[in-house]
CSV table of C-alpha atoms in Angstrom, one decimal:
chain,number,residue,atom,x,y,z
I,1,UNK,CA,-1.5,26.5,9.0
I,2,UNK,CA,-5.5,27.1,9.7
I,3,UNK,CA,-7.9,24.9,7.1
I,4,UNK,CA,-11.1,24.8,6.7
I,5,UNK,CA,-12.5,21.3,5.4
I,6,UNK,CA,-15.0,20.4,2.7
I,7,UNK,CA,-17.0,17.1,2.1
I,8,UNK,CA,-19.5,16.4,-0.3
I,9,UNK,CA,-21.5,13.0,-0.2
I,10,UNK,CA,-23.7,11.6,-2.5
I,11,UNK,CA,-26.3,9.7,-2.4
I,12,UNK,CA,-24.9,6.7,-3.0
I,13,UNK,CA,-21.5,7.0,-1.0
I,14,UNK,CA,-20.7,9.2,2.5
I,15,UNK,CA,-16.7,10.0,2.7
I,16,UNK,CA,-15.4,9.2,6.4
I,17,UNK,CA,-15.5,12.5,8.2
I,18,UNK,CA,-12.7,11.4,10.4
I,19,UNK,CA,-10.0,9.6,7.9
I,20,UNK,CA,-10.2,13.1,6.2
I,21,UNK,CA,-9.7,15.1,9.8
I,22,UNK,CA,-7.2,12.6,10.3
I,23,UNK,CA,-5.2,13.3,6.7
I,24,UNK,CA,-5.9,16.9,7.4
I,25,UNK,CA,-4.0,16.4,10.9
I,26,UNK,CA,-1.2,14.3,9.6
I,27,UNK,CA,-0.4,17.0,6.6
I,28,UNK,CA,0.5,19.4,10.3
I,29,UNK,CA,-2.9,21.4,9.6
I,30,UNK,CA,-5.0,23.1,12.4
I,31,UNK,CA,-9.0,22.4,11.4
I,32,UNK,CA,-10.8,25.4,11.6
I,33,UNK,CA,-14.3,23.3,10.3
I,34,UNK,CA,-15.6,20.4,8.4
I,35,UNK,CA,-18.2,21.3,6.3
I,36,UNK,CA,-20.4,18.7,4.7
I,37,UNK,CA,-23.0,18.4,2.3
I,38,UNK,CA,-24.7,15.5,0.4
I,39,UNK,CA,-25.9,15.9,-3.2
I,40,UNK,CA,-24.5,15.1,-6.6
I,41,UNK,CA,-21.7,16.7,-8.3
I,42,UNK,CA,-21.9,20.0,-9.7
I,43,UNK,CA,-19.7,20.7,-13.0
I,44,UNK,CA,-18.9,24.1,-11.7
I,45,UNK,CA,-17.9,24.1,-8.5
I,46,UNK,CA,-18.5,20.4,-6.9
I,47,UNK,CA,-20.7,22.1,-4.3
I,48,UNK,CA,-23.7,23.5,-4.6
I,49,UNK,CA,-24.1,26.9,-5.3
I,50,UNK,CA,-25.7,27.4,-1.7
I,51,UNK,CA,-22.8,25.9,0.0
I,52,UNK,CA,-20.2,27.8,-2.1
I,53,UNK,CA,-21.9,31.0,-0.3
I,54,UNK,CA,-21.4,29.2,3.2
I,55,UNK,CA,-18.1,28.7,2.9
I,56,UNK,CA,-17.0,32.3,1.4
I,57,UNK,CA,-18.5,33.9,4.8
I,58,UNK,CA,-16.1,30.9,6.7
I,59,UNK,CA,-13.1,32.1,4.9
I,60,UNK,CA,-14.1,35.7,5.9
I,61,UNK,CA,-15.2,35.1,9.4
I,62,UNK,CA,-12.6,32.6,10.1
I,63,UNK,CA,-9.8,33.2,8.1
I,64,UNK,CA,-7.7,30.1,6.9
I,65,UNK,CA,-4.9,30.0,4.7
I,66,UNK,CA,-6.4,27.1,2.7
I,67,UNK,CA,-10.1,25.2,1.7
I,68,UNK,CA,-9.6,21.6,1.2
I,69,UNK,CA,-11.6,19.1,-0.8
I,70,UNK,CA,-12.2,15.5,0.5
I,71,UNK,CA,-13.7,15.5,-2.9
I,72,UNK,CA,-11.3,14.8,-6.2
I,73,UNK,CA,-11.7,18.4,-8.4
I,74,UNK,CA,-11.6,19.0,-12.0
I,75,UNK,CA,-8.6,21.7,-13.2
I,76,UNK,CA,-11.6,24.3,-13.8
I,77,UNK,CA,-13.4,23.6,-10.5
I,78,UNK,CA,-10.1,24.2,-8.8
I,79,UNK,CA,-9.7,27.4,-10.5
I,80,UNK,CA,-13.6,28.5,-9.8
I,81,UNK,CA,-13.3,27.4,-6.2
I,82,UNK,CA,-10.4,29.8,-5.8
I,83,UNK,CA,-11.3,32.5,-8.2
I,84,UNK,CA,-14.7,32.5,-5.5
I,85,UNK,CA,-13.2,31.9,-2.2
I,86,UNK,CA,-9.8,33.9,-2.7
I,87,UNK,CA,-8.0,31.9,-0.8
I,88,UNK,CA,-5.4,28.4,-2.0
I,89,UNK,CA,-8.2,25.2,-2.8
I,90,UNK,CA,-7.0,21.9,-3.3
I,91,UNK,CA,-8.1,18.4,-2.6
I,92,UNK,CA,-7.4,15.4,-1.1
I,93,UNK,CA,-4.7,14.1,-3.4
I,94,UNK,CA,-3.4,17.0,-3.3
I,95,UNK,CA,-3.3,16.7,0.7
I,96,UNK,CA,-2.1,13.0,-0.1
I,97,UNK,CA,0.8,14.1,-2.0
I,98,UNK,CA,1.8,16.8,0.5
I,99,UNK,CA,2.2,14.4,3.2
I,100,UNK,CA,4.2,11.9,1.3
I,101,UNK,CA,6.3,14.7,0.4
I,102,UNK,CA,6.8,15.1,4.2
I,103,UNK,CA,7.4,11.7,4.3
I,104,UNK,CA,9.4,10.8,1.4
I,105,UNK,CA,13.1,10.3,3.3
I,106,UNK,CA,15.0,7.3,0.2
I,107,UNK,CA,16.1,8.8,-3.2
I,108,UNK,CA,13.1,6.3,-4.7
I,109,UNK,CA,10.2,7.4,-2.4
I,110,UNK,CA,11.2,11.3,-3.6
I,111,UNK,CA,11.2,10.2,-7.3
I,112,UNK,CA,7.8,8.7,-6.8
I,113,UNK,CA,6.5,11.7,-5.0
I,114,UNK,CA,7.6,14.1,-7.7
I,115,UNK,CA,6.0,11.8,-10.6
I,116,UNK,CA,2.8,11.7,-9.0
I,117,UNK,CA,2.9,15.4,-8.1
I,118,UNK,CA,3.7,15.9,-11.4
I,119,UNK,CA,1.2,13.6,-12.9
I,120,UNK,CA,-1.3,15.6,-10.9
I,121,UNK,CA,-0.2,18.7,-12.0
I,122,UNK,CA,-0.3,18.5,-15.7
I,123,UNK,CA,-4.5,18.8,-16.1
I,124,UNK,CA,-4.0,21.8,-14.1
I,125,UNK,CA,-1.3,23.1,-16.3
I,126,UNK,CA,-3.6,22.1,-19.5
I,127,UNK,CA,-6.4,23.8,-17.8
I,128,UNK,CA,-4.5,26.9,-17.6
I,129,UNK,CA,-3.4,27.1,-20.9
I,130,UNK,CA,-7.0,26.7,-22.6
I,131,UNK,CA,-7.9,29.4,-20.3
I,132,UNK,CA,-5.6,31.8,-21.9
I,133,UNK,CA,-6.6,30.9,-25.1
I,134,UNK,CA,-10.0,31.7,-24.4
I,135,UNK,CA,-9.0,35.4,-23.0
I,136,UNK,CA,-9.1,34.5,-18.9
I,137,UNK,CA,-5.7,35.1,-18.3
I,138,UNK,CA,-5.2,32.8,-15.3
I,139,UNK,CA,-1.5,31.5,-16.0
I,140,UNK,CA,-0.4,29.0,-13.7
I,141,UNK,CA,1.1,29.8,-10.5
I,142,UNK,CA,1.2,33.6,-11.6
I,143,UNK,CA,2.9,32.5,-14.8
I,144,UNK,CA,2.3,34.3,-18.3
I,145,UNK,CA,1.5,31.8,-21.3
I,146,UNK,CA,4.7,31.3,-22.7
I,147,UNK,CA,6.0,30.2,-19.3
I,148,UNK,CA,2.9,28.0,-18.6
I,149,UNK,CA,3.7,26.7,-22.1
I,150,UNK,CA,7.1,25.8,-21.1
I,151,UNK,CA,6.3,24.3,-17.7
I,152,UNK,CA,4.3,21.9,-19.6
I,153,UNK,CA,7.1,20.7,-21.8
I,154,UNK,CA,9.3,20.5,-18.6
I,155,UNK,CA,6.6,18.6,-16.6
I,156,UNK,CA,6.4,16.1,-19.7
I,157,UNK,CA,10.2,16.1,-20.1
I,158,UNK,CA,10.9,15.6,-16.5
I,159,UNK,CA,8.1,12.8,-16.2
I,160,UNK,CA,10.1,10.9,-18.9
I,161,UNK,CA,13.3,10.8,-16.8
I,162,UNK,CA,11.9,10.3,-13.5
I,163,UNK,CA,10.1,6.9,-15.3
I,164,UNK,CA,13.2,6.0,-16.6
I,165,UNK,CA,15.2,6.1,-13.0
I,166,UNK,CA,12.5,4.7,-11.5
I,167,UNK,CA,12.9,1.7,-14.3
I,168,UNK,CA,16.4,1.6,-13.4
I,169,UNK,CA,15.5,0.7,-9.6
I,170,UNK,CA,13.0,-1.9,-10.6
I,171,UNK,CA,15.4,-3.9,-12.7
I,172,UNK,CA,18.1,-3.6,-10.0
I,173,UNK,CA,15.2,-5.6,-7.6
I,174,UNK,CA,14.2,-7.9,-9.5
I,175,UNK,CA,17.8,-8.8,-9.7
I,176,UNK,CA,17.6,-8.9,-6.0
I,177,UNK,CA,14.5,-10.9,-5.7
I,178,UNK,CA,15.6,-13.8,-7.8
I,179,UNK,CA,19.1,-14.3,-6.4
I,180,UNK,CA,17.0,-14.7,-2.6
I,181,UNK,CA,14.7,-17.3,-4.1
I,182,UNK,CA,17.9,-18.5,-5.4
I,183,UNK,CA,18.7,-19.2,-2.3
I,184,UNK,CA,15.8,-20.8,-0.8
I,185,UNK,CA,13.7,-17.4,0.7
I,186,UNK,CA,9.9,-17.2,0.7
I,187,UNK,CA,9.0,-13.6,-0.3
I,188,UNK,CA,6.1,-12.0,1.5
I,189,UNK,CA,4.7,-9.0,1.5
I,190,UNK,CA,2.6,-6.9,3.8
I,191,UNK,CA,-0.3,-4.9,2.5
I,192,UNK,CA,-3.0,-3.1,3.7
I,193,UNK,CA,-5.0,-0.1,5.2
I,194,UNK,CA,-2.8,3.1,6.1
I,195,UNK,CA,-1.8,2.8,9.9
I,196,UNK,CA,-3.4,-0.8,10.3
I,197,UNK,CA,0.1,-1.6,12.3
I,198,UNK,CA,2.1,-3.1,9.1
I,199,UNK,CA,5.0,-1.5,10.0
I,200,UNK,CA,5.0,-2.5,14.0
I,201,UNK,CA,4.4,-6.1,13.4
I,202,UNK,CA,7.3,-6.3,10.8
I,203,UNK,CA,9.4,-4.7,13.6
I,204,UNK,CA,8.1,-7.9,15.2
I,205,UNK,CA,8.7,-10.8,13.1
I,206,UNK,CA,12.4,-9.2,12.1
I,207,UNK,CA,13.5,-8.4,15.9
I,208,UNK,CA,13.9,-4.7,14.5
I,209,UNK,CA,13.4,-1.3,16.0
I,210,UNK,CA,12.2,0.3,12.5
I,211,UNK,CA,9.9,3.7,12.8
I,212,UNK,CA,6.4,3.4,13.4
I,213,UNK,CA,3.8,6.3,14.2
I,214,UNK,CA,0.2,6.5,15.0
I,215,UNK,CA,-0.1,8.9,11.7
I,216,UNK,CA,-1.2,7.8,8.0
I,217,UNK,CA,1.4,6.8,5.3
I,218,UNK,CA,4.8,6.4,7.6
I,219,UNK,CA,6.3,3.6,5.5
I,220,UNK,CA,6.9,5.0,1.6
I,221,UNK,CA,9.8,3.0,0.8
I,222,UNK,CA,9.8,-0.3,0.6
I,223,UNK,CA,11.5,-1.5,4.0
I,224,UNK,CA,12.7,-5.5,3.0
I,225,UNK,CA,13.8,-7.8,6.1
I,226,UNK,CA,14.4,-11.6,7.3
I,227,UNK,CA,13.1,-14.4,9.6
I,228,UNK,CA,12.0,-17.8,10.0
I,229,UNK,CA,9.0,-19.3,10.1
I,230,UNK,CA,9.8,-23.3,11.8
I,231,UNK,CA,13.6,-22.8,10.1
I,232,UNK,CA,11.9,-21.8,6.2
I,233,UNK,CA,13.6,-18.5,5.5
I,234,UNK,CA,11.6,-15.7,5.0
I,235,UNK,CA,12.1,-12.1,3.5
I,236,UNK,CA,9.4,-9.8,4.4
I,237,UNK,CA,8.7,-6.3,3.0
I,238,UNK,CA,6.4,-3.4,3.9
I,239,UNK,CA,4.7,-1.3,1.4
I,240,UNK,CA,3.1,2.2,1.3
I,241,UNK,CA,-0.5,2.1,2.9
I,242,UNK,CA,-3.9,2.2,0.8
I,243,UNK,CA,-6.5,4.8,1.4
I,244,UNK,CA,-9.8,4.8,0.1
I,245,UNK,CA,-10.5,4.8,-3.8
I,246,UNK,CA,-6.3,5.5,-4.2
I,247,UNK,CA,-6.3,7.2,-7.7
I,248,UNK,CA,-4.4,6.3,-10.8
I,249,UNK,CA,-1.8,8.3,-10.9
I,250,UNK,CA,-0.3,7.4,-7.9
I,251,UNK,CA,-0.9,3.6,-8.1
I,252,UNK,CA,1.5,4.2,-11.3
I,253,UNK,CA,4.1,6.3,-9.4
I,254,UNK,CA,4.6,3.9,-6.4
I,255,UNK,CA,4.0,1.1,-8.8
I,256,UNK,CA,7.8,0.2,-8.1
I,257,UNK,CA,7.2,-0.1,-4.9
I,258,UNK,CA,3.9,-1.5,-5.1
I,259,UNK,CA,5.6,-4.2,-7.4
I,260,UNK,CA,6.7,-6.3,-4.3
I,261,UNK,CA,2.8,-6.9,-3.3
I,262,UNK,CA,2.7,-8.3,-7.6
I,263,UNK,CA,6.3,-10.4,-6.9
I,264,UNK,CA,5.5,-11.9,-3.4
I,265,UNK,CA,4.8,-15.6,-2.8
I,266,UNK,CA,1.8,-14.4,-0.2
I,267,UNK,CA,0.4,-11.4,0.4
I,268,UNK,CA,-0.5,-10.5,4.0
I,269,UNK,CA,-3.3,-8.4,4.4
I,270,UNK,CA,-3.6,-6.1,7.7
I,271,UNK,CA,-6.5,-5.1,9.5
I,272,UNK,CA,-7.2,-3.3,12.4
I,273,UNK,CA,-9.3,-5.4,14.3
I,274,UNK,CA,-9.9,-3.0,17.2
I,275,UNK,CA,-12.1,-0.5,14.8
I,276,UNK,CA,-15.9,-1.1,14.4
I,277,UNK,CA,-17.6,-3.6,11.8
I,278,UNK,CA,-18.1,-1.0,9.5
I,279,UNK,CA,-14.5,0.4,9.3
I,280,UNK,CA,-12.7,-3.3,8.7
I,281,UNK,CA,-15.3,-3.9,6.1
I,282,UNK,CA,-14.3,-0.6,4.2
I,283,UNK,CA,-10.8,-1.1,4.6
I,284,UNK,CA,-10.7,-4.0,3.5
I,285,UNK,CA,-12.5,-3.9,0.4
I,286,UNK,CA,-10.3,-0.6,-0.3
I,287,UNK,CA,-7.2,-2.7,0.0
I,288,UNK,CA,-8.5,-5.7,-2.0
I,289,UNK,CA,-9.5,-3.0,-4.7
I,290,UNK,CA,-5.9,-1.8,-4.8
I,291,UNK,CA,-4.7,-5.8,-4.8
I,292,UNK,CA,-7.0,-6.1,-7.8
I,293,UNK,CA,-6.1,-3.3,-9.5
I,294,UNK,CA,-2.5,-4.6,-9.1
I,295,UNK,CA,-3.4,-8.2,-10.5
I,296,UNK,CA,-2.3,-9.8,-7.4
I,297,UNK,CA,-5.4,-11.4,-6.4
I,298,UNK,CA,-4.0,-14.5,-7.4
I,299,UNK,CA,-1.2,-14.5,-4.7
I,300,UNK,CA,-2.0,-16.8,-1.2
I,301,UNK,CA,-3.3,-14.0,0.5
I,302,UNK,CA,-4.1,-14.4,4.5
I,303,UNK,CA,-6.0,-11.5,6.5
I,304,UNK,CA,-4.5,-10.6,9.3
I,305,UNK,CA,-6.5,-8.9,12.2
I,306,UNK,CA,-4.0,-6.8,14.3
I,307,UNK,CA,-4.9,-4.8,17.9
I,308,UNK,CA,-6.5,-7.8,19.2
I,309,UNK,CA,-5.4,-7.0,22.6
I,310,UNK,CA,-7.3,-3.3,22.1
I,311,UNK,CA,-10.3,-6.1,21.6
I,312,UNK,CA,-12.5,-8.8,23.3
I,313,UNK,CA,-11.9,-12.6,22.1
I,314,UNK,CA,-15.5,-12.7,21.6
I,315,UNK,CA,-15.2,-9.5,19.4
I,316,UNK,CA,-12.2,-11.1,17.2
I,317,UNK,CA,-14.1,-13.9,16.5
I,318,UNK,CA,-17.5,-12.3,14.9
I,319,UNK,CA,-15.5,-10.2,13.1
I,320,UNK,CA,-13.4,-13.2,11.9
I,321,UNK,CA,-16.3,-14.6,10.6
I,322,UNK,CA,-17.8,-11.4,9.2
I,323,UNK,CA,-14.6,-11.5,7.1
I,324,UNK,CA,-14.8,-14.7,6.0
I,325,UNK,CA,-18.6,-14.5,5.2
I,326,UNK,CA,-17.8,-11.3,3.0
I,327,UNK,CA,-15.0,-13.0,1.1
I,328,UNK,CA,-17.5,-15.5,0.4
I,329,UNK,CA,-20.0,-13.0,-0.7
I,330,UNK,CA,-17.5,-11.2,-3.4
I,331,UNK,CA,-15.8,-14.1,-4.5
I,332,UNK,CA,-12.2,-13.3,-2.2
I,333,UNK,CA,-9.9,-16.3,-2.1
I,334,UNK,CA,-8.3,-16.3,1.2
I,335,UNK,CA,-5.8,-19.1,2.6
I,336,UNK,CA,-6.4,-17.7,6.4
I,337,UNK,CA,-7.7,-15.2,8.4
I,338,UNK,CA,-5.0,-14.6,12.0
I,339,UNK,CA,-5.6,-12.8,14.4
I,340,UNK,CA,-2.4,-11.4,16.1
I,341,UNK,CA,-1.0,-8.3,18.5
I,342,UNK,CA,1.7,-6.8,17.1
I,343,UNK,CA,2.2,-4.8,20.0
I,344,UNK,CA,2.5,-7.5,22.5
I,345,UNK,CA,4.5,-10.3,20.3
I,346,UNK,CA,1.4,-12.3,20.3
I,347,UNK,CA,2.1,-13.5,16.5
I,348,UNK,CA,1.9,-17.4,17.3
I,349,UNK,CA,-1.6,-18.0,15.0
I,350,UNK,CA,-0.2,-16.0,11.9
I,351,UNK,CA,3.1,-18.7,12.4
I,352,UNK,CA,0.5,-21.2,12.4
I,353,UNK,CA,-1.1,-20.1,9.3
I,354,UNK,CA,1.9,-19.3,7.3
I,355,UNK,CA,3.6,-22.6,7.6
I,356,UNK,CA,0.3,-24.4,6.0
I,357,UNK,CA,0.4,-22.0,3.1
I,358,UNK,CA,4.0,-22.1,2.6
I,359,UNK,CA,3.9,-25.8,2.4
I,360,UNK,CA,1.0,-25.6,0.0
I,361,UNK,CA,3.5,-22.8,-2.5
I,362,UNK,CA,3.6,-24.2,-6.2
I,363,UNK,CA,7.4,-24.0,-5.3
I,364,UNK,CA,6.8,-26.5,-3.0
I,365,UNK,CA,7.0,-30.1,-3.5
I,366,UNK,CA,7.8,-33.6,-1.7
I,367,UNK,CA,10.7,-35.3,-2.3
I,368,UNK,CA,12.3,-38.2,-1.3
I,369,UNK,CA,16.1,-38.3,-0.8
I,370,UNK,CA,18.6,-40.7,0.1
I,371,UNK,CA,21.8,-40.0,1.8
I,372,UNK,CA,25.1,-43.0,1.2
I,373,UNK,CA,27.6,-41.0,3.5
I,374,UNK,CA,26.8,-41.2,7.6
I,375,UNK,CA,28.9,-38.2,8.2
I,376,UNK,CA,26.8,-35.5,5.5
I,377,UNK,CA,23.5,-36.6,6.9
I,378,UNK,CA,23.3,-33.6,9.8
I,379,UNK,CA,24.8,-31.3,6.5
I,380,UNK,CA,22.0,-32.3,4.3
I,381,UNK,CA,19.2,-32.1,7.3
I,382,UNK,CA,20.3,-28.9,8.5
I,383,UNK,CA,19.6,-27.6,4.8
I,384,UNK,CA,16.3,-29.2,4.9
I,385,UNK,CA,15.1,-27.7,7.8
I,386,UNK,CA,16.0,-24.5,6.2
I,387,UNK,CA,14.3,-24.9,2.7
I,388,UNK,CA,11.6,-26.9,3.6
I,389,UNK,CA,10.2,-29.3,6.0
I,390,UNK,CA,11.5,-32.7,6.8
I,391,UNK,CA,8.6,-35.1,6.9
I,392,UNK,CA,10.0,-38.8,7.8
I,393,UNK,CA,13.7,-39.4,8.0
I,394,UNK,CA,14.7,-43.5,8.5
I,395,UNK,CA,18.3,-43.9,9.5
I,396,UNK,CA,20.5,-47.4,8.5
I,397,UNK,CA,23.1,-48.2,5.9
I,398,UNK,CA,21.3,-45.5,3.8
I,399,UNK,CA,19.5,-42.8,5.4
I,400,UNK,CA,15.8,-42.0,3.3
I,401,UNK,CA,14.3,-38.6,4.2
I,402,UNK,CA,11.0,-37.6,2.9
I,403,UNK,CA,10.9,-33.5,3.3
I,404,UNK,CA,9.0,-30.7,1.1
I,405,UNK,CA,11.5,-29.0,-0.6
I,406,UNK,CA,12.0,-26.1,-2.8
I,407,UNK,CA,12.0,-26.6,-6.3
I,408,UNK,CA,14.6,-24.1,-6.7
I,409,UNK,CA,17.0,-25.4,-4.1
I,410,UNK,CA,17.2,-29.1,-6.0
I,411,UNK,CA,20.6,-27.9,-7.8
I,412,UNK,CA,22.4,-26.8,-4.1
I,413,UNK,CA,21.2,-30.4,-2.7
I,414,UNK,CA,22.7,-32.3,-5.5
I,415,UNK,CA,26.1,-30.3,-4.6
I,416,UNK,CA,26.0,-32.6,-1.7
I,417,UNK,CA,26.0,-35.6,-3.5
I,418,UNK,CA,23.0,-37.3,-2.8
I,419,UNK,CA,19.8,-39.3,-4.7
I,420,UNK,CA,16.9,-37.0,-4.7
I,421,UNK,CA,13.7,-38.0,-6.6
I,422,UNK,CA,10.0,-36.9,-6.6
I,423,UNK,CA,7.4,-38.0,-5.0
């Protein structure tokens, strides 16, 4: 299907010309043209009036099926813009929501699709109705009033039960979640940037062949799996990527699955550190809005800088530093910044990292533990290894370990019959 593009600036913020091409792209659309301009919103149409006259002879010279916004529209620009340009407007949530619909493959990722939509929708549907009440009688989708009127009451009615199933799912991981730190797992979760590589490095870490594509928002559900890091188990999960200024409404529909990024122990942040200054510093304070807006700014969080190999060493490092000098500036707790290629298996500085900040978890803390029988020592060690990190062990008549231990995992060691007391 043939588009044509539209992006207003303002004065104060330019909208990246290519992340919109690249949605556009990634929804299956051929781009006819891009047009820009920069000035300040206009209640009627978003565009100025000028523009709006550009674009009508586009859609006559070049004919698309479809004008797109980068811009978010009001209900009653939406319905001026087309009303003027005769053909289908919508904008870029709009695009968003088409290419998660693409996406959406698990029962929960469609739910969350079809609450957002619908979420979007309704203002439209509002709009609609106070038009016919006012005599323009624009129904919605080529509905008549009393079906409009109804399609709300559905939309609302619908809304409820989706929430509810979606309620149902939540519940069923928390569940989940507690009975694996039950049993001595550190819970991370990966964050960041659409396409940053989240997906390919937890193909990585979990030995896993999961799908990745160079296209925006290819993970929707949430994609949970296991390994160690120096014998602590670890569950890691993917999440759906951010995009610039990610709106309400669908913050609240994937909130579900965005709920694992609130739940995590750490939060690992990725970066693309192949892109130019100005991109990583964009993205990243996208994502740490979204984090914010989540509440989860108090989580360990560590940056990690992926693509390094598409990179210098020299490169890495500035921007390493122009990450951690920006944090600085805006007041961004981070426990490490790692630099890593997914692609290549290169993950040994993240390892690094996360075993300092798994050790410094408030579930963490050192014990010391004494062990009468000889023959359950290697039992009790092995368990060790697994839920923390053995520190000293001195073997005799009584063996002493001193290991960092999981708070949670006291009640499985004292199964085993042994004196265990803090540090």
């Amino acid at each position: 299907m043939k588009v044509v593009g539209v992006i207003r600036h303002s004065q104060r913020k330019r909208i990246n010309r290519e992340e919109f091409k690249e949605l556009l792209t990634s929804a299956g659309y051929e781009v006819l043209e891009i047009v820009e301009q920069v000035r300040e919103e206009s209640p009627r149409y978003n565009i100025g009036r000028g523009k709006l006259e550009e674009i009508k002879n586009l859609v006559e010279e070049l004919k698309p099926e479809k004008v797109i916004f980068a811009n978010r529209l009001t209900p009653s620009q939406a319905y001026n813009l087309s009303k003027e340009l005769k053909v289908d407007v919508m904008d870029k949530w709009q695009l968003v929501l088409e290419i998660f619909g693409k996406r959406a493959h698990s029962k929960e990722a469609k739910l969350q699709v079809e609450l957002a939509n619908l979420e979007y929708e309704m203002p439209l549907v509002k709009e609609a109705i106070r038009r016919i009440k006012l005599g323009d009688r624009a129904g919605f989708k080529g509905m008549g009033e009393y079906q409009t009127q109804q399609y709300l009451k559905h939309i609302r009615y619908r809304m409820g039960r989706i929430r509810k199933e979606l309620e149902r799912v939540k519940e069923d991981r928390a569940v989940k979640r507690k009975r694996r730190e039950e049993v001595g797992f550190i819970l991370l979760a990966l964050a960041g940037y659409t396409n940053a590589g989240k997906s390919t490095l937890l193909n990585v870490l979990a030995g896993e062949e999961l799908e990745t594509r160079d296209q925006m928002f290819t993970t929707l559900s949430t994609t949970t799996r296991n390994f160690k890091v120096k014998g602590k188990k670890v569950l890691i999960t993917d999440t759906v990527g951010f995009i610039d200024n990610l709106p309400p409404f669908i913050v609240e529909a994937f909130h579900s699955t965005l709920e694992e990024i609130i739940q995590a122990d750490i939060i690992l942040l990725v970066l693309d550190v192949s892109e130019p200054w100005s991109e990583i510093k964009r993205k990243f304070l996208a994502s740490i809005h979204v984090l914010r807006e989540l509440k989860a700014l108090d989580k360990p969080l560590i940056v990690v800088l992926n693509k390094k190999d598409l990179t210098s060493k020299e490169d890495v490092e500035d921007k390493r530093k122009e990450i951690l000098k920006l944090s600085g500036e805006r007041g961004i707790a981070l426990d490490g910044v790692a630099s890593v290629s997914a692609m290549e298996g290169d993950l040994e500085e993240l390892f690094k990292v996360l075993n300092e900040v798994i050790l410094n978890l408030p579930k963490f803390r050192v014990f010391s533990i004494v062990v009468e029988d000889s023959e359950t020592v290697p039992k009790v060690l092995s368990l060790l290894r697994e839920i923390g990190e053995i520190i000293d062990v001195k073997y005799g008549e009584k063996t002493r370990i001193i290991a960092y231990i999981q708070m949670g995992m006291i009640k499985e060691l004292t199964k085993l019959g042994i004196e265990i007391r803090a540090n």
